[in-house]
mmCIF file of C-alpha atoms in Angstrom:
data_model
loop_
_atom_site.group_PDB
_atom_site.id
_atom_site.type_symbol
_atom_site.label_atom_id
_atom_site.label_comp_id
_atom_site.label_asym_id
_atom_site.label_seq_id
_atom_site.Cartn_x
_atom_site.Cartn_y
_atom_site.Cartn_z
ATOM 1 C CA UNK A 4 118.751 80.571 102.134
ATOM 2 C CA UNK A 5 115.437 81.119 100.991
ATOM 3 C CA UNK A 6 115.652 83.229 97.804
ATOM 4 C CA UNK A 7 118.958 81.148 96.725
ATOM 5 C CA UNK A 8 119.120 80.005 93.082
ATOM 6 C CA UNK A 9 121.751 77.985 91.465
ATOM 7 C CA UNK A 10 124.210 79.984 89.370
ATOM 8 C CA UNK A 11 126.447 78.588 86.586
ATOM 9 C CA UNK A 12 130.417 78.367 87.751
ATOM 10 C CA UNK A 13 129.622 78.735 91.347
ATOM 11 C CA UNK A 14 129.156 75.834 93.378
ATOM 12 C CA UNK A 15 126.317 75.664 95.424
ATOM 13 C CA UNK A 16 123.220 78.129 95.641
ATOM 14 C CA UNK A 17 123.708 81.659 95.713
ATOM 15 C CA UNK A 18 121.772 84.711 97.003
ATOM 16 C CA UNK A 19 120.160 86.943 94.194
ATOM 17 C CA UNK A 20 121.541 90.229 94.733
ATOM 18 C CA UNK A 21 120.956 91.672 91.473
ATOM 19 C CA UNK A 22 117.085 91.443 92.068
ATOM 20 C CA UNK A 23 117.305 93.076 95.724
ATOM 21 C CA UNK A 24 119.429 96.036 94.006
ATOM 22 C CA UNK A 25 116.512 96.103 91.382
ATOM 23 C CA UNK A 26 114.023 96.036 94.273
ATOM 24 C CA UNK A 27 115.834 98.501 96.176
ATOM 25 C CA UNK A 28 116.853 100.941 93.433
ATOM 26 C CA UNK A 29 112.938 100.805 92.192
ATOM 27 C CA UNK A 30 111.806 102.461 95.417
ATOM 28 C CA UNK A 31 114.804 104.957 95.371
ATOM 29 C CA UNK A 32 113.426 105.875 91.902
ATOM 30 C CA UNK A 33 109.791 105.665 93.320
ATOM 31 C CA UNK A 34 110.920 108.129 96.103
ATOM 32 C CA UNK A 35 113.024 110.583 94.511
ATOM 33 C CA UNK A 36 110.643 110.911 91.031
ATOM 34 C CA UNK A 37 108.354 113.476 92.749
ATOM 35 C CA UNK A 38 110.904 115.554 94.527
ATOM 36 C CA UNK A 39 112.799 115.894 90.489
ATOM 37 C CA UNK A 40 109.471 117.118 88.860
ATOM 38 C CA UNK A 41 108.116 119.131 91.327
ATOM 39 C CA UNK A 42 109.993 122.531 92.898
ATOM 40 C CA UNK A 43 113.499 122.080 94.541
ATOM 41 C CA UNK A 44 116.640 123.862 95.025
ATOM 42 C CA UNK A 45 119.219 123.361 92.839
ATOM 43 C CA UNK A 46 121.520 120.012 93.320
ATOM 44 C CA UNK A 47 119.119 118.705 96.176
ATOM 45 C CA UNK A 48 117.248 116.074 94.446
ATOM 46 C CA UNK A 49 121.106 115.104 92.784
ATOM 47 C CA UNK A 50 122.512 114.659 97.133
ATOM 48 C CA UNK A 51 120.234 113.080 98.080
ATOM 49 C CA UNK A 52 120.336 110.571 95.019
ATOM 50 C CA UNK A 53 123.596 109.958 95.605
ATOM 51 C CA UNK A 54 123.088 109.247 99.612
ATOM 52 C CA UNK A 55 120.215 107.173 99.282
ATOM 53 C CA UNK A 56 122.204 105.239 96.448
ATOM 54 C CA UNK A 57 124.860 105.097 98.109
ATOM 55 C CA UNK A 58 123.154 103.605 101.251
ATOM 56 C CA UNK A 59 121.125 100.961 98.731
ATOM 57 C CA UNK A 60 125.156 99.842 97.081
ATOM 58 C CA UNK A 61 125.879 99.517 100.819
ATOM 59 C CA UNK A 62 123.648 97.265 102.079
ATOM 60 C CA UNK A 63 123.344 95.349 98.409
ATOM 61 C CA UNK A 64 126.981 94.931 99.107
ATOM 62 C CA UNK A 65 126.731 92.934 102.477
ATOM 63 C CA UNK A 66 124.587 90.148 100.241
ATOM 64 C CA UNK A 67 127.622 89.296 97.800
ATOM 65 C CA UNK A 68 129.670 86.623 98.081
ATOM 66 C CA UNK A 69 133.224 87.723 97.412
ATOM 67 C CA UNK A 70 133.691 91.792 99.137
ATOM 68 C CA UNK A 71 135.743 93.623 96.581
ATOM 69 C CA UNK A 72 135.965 97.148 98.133
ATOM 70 C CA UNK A 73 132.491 98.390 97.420
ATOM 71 C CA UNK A 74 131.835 99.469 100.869
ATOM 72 C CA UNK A 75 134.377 101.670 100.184
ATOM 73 C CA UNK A 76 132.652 103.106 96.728
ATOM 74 C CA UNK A 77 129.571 103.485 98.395
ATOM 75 C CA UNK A 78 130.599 105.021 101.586
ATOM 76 C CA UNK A 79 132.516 107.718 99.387
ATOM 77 C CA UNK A 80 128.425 107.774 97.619
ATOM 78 C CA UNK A 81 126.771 108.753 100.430
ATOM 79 C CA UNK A 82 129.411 111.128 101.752
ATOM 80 C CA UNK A 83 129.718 113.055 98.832
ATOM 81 C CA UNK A 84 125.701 113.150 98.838
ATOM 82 C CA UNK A 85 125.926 114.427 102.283
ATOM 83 C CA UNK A 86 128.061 117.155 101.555
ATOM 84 C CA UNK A 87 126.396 118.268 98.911
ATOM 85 C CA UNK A 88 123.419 118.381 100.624
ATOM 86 C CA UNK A 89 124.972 120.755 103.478
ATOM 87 C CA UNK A 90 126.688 122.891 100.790
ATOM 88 C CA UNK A 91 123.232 123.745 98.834
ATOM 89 C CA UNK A 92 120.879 123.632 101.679
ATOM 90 C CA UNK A 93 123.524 125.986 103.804
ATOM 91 C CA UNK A 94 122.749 123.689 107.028
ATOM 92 C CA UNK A 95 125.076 122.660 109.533
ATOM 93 C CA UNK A 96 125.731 119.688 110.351
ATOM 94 C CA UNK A 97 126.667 119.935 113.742
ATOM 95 C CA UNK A 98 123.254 121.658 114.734
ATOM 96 C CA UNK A 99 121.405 118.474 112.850
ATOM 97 C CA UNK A 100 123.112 116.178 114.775
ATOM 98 C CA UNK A 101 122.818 118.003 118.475
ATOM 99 C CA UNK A 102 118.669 118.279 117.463
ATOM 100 C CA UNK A 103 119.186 114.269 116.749
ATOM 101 C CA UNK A 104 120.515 113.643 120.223
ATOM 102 C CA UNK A 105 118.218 115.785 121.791
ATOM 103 C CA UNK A 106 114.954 113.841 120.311
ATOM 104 C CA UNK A 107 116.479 110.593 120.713
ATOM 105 C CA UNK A 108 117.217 111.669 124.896
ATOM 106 C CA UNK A 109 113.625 113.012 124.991
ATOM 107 C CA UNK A 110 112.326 109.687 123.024
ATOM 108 C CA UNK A 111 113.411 108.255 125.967
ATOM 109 C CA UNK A 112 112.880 110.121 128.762
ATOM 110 C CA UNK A 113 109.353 111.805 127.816
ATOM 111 C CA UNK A 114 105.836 109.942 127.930
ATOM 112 C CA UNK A 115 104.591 113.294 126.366
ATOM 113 C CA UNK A 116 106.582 112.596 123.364
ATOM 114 C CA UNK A 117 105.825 108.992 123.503
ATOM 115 C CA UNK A 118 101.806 110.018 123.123
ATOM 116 C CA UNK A 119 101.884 112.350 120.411
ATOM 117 C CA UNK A 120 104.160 109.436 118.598
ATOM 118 C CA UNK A 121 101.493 107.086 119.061
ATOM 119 C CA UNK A 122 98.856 109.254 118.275
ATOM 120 C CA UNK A 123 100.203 110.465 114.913
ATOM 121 C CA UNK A 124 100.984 107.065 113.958
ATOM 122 C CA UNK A 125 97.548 106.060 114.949
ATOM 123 C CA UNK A 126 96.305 109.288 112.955
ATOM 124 C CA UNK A 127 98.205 108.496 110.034
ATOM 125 C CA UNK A 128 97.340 104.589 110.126
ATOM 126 C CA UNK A 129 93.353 105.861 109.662
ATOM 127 C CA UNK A 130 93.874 107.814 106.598
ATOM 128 C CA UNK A 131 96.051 105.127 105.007
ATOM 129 C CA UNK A 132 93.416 102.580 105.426
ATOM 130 C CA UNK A 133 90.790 105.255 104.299
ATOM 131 C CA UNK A 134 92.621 105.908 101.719
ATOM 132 C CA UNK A 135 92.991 102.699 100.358
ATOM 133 C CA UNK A 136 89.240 101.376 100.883
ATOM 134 C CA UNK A 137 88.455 104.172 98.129
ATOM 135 C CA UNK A 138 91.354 102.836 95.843
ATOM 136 C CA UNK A 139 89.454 99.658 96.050
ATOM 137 C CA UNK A 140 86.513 100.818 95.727
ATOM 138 C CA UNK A 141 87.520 102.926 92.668
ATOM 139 C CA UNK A 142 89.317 100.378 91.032
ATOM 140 C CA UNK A 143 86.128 97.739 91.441
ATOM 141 C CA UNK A 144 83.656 100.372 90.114
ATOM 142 C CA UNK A 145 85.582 100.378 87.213
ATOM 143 C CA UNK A 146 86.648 96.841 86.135
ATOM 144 C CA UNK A 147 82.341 96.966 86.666
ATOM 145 C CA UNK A 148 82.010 99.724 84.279
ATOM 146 C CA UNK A 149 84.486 97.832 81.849
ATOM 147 C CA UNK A 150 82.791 94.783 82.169
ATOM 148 C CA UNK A 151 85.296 92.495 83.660
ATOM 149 C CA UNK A 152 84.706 89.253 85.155
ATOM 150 C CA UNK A 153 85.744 88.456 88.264
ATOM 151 C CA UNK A 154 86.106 84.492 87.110
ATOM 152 C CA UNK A 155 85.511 82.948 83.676
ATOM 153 C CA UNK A 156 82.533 80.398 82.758
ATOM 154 C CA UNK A 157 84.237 77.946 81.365
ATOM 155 C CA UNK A 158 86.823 76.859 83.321
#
Protein backbone atom coordinates (compact mmCIF):
# COMPACT_ATOMS: atom_id res chain seq x y z
CA UNK A 1 0.00 0.00 0.00
CA UNK A 2 0.86 3.40 -0.55
CA UNK A 3 0.08 5.32 2.66
CA UNK A 4 1.39 2.14 4.81
CA UNK A 5 3.68 2.92 7.76
CA UNK A 6 5.32 0.53 10.05
CA UNK A 7 3.61 0.14 13.42
CA UNK A 8 5.23 -1.22 16.61
CA UNK A 9 3.89 -5.03 17.53
CA UNK A 10 2.48 -5.60 14.16
CA UNK A 11 4.45 -7.21 11.65
CA UNK A 12 4.66 -5.72 8.48
CA UNK A 13 3.26 -2.22 7.25
CA UNK A 14 -0.03 -1.17 8.10
CA UNK A 15 -2.67 1.20 6.64
CA UNK A 16 -3.17 4.54 8.66
CA UNK A 17 -6.68 4.57 9.51
CA UNK A 18 -6.61 6.90 12.26
CA UNK A 19 -5.53 9.77 9.81
CA UNK A 20 -8.37 8.87 7.13
CA UNK A 21 -10.97 9.02 10.20
CA UNK A 22 -9.26 12.45 11.00
CA UNK A 23 -9.55 13.37 7.31
CA UNK A 24 -12.94 12.18 7.06
CA UNK A 25 -14.40 13.41 10.35
CA UNK A 26 -12.72 17.05 9.46
CA UNK A 27 -15.04 17.44 6.48
CA UNK A 28 -18.09 16.03 8.47
CA UNK A 29 -17.26 18.88 10.91
CA UNK A 30 -16.56 21.24 7.88
CA UNK A 31 -20.07 20.28 6.54
CA UNK A 32 -22.27 20.18 9.40
CA UNK A 33 -20.63 23.61 11.25
CA UNK A 34 -22.88 25.91 9.16
CA UNK A 35 -26.09 24.00 9.29
CA UNK A 36 -25.46 24.13 13.72
CA UNK A 37 -25.02 28.00 13.70
CA UNK A 38 -27.32 29.02 11.33
CA UNK A 39 -31.44 28.29 11.57
CA UNK A 40 -32.62 24.59 11.80
CA UNK A 41 -35.27 22.56 13.28
CA UNK A 42 -34.76 21.06 16.31
CA UNK A 43 -32.61 17.58 16.39
CA UNK A 44 -31.81 17.92 12.53
CA UNK A 45 -28.31 19.02 12.58
CA UNK A 46 -27.94 16.07 15.70
CA UNK A 47 -29.52 13.07 12.61
CA UNK A 48 -27.82 13.92 10.39
CA UNK A 49 -24.51 13.96 12.56
CA UNK A 50 -25.10 10.79 13.55
CA UNK A 51 -25.77 9.38 9.75
CA UNK A 52 -23.00 11.01 8.23
CA UNK A 53 -20.82 9.64 11.24
CA UNK A 54 -22.04 6.76 11.11
CA UNK A 55 -21.38 6.34 7.32
CA UNK A 56 -17.54 7.87 7.96
CA UNK A 57 -17.09 4.71 11.12
CA UNK A 58 -18.36 2.55 8.24
CA UNK A 59 -16.19 2.97 5.64
CA UNK A 60 -13.07 3.82 8.25
CA UNK A 61 -13.98 0.38 9.36
CA UNK A 62 -13.36 -1.54 5.99
CA UNK A 63 -9.46 -0.08 6.31
CA UNK A 64 -8.68 -2.01 9.71
CA UNK A 65 -6.98 -4.92 9.97
CA UNK A 66 -8.72 -7.13 12.49
CA UNK A 67 -13.09 -6.47 12.03
CA UNK A 68 -14.37 -6.42 15.56
CA UNK A 69 -18.13 -5.72 15.03
CA UNK A 70 -17.99 -2.07 14.16
CA UNK A 71 -20.02 -2.40 11.12
CA UNK A 72 -22.44 -3.31 13.37
CA UNK A 73 -21.97 0.03 15.73
CA UNK A 74 -22.05 2.09 12.87
CA UNK A 75 -24.86 0.67 10.96
CA UNK A 76 -27.00 1.06 14.29
CA UNK A 77 -25.25 5.13 13.79
CA UNK A 78 -26.67 5.83 10.78
CA UNK A 79 -30.01 4.14 11.40
CA UNK A 80 -30.74 5.81 14.40
CA UNK A 81 -29.70 9.16 12.44
CA UNK A 82 -32.14 8.19 9.87
CA UNK A 83 -34.91 7.85 12.06
CA UNK A 84 -34.46 10.69 13.70
CA UNK A 85 -34.35 12.54 10.80
CA UNK A 86 -37.93 11.16 9.60
CA UNK A 87 -39.33 11.67 13.13
CA UNK A 88 -38.41 15.62 13.26
CA UNK A 89 -38.68 16.42 9.66
CA UNK A 90 -42.28 14.42 9.61
CA UNK A 91 -41.20 12.86 6.05
CA UNK A 92 -41.85 9.56 4.86
CA UNK A 93 -39.69 7.46 3.92
CA UNK A 94 -41.40 5.50 1.55
CA UNK A 95 -42.33 8.65 -0.64
CA UNK A 96 -38.30 9.56 -0.56
CA UNK A 97 -37.44 6.46 -1.79
CA UNK A 98 -40.32 6.05 -4.73
CA UNK A 99 -39.03 9.97 -5.86
CA UNK A 100 -35.35 8.14 -5.76
CA UNK A 101 -36.43 5.46 -8.18
CA UNK A 102 -38.26 7.64 -10.23
CA UNK A 103 -35.07 10.09 -10.95
CA UNK A 104 -32.76 7.32 -11.17
CA UNK A 105 -35.44 5.56 -14.15
CA UNK A 106 -35.66 9.05 -15.74
CA UNK A 107 -31.62 9.48 -15.34
CA UNK A 108 -31.73 6.86 -17.58
CA UNK A 109 -34.25 7.01 -19.86
CA UNK A 110 -34.41 10.98 -20.47
CA UNK A 111 -31.80 13.06 -22.65
CA UNK A 112 -33.86 16.08 -21.29
CA UNK A 113 -32.71 15.30 -17.90
CA UNK A 114 -29.35 14.36 -19.08
CA UNK A 115 -28.99 18.25 -20.53
CA UNK A 116 -30.10 20.19 -17.74
CA UNK A 117 -27.49 17.79 -15.64
CA UNK A 118 -24.82 18.83 -17.79
CA UNK A 119 -25.72 22.21 -18.01
CA UNK A 120 -25.95 22.89 -14.26
CA UNK A 121 -22.81 21.19 -13.71
CA UNK A 122 -21.30 23.23 -16.44
CA UNK A 123 -23.10 26.36 -14.74
CA UNK A 124 -21.87 25.58 -11.47
CA UNK A 125 -18.19 24.63 -12.72
CA UNK A 126 -18.02 28.62 -14.04
CA UNK A 127 -18.79 30.18 -10.81
CA UNK A 128 -16.44 27.87 -8.90
CA UNK A 129 -13.59 28.82 -11.04
CA UNK A 130 -14.82 32.53 -10.86
CA UNK A 131 -14.98 32.28 -7.64
CA UNK A 132 -11.74 31.16 -6.92
CA UNK A 133 -9.69 33.49 -9.46
CA UNK A 134 -10.96 36.36 -6.97
CA UNK A 135 -9.76 34.29 -3.86
CA UNK A 136 -6.48 34.45 -5.58
CA UNK A 137 -6.56 37.48 -6.53
CA UNK A 138 -7.60 38.70 -3.03
CA UNK A 139 -5.25 36.78 -1.24
CA UNK A 140 -2.16 38.15 -3.66
CA UNK A 141 -3.32 41.79 -3.25
CA UNK A 142 -2.82 41.32 0.17
CA UNK A 143 0.42 39.37 0.93
CA UNK A 144 1.33 42.77 -1.61
CA UNK A 145 -0.16 45.11 0.78
CA UNK A 146 1.70 43.21 3.70
CA UNK A 147 4.77 43.21 2.01
CA UNK A 148 5.56 39.62 1.54
CA UNK A 149 8.06 38.18 -0.64
CA UNK A 150 7.35 35.80 -2.93
CA UNK A 151 11.18 34.28 -2.52
CA UNK A 152 13.97 35.44 -0.19
CA UNK A 153 17.41 37.18 -1.37
CA UNK A 154 19.61 35.28 0.19
CA UNK A 155 19.13 31.95 -0.41
Amino acid sequence: MFFAIPMVGVLGKRFPVQILEAVLLSLLLFKMWPKATHFHIHGKVLSLTLFYLGAVKFISESFLGTHQGGYFLSGFISFLGIFIYYQITRRSIRYDLILAYLFLASLLTSKLKWKMILETLNKNWYNLRVSWSWKLKAASKFLRRARVKPTPRDI
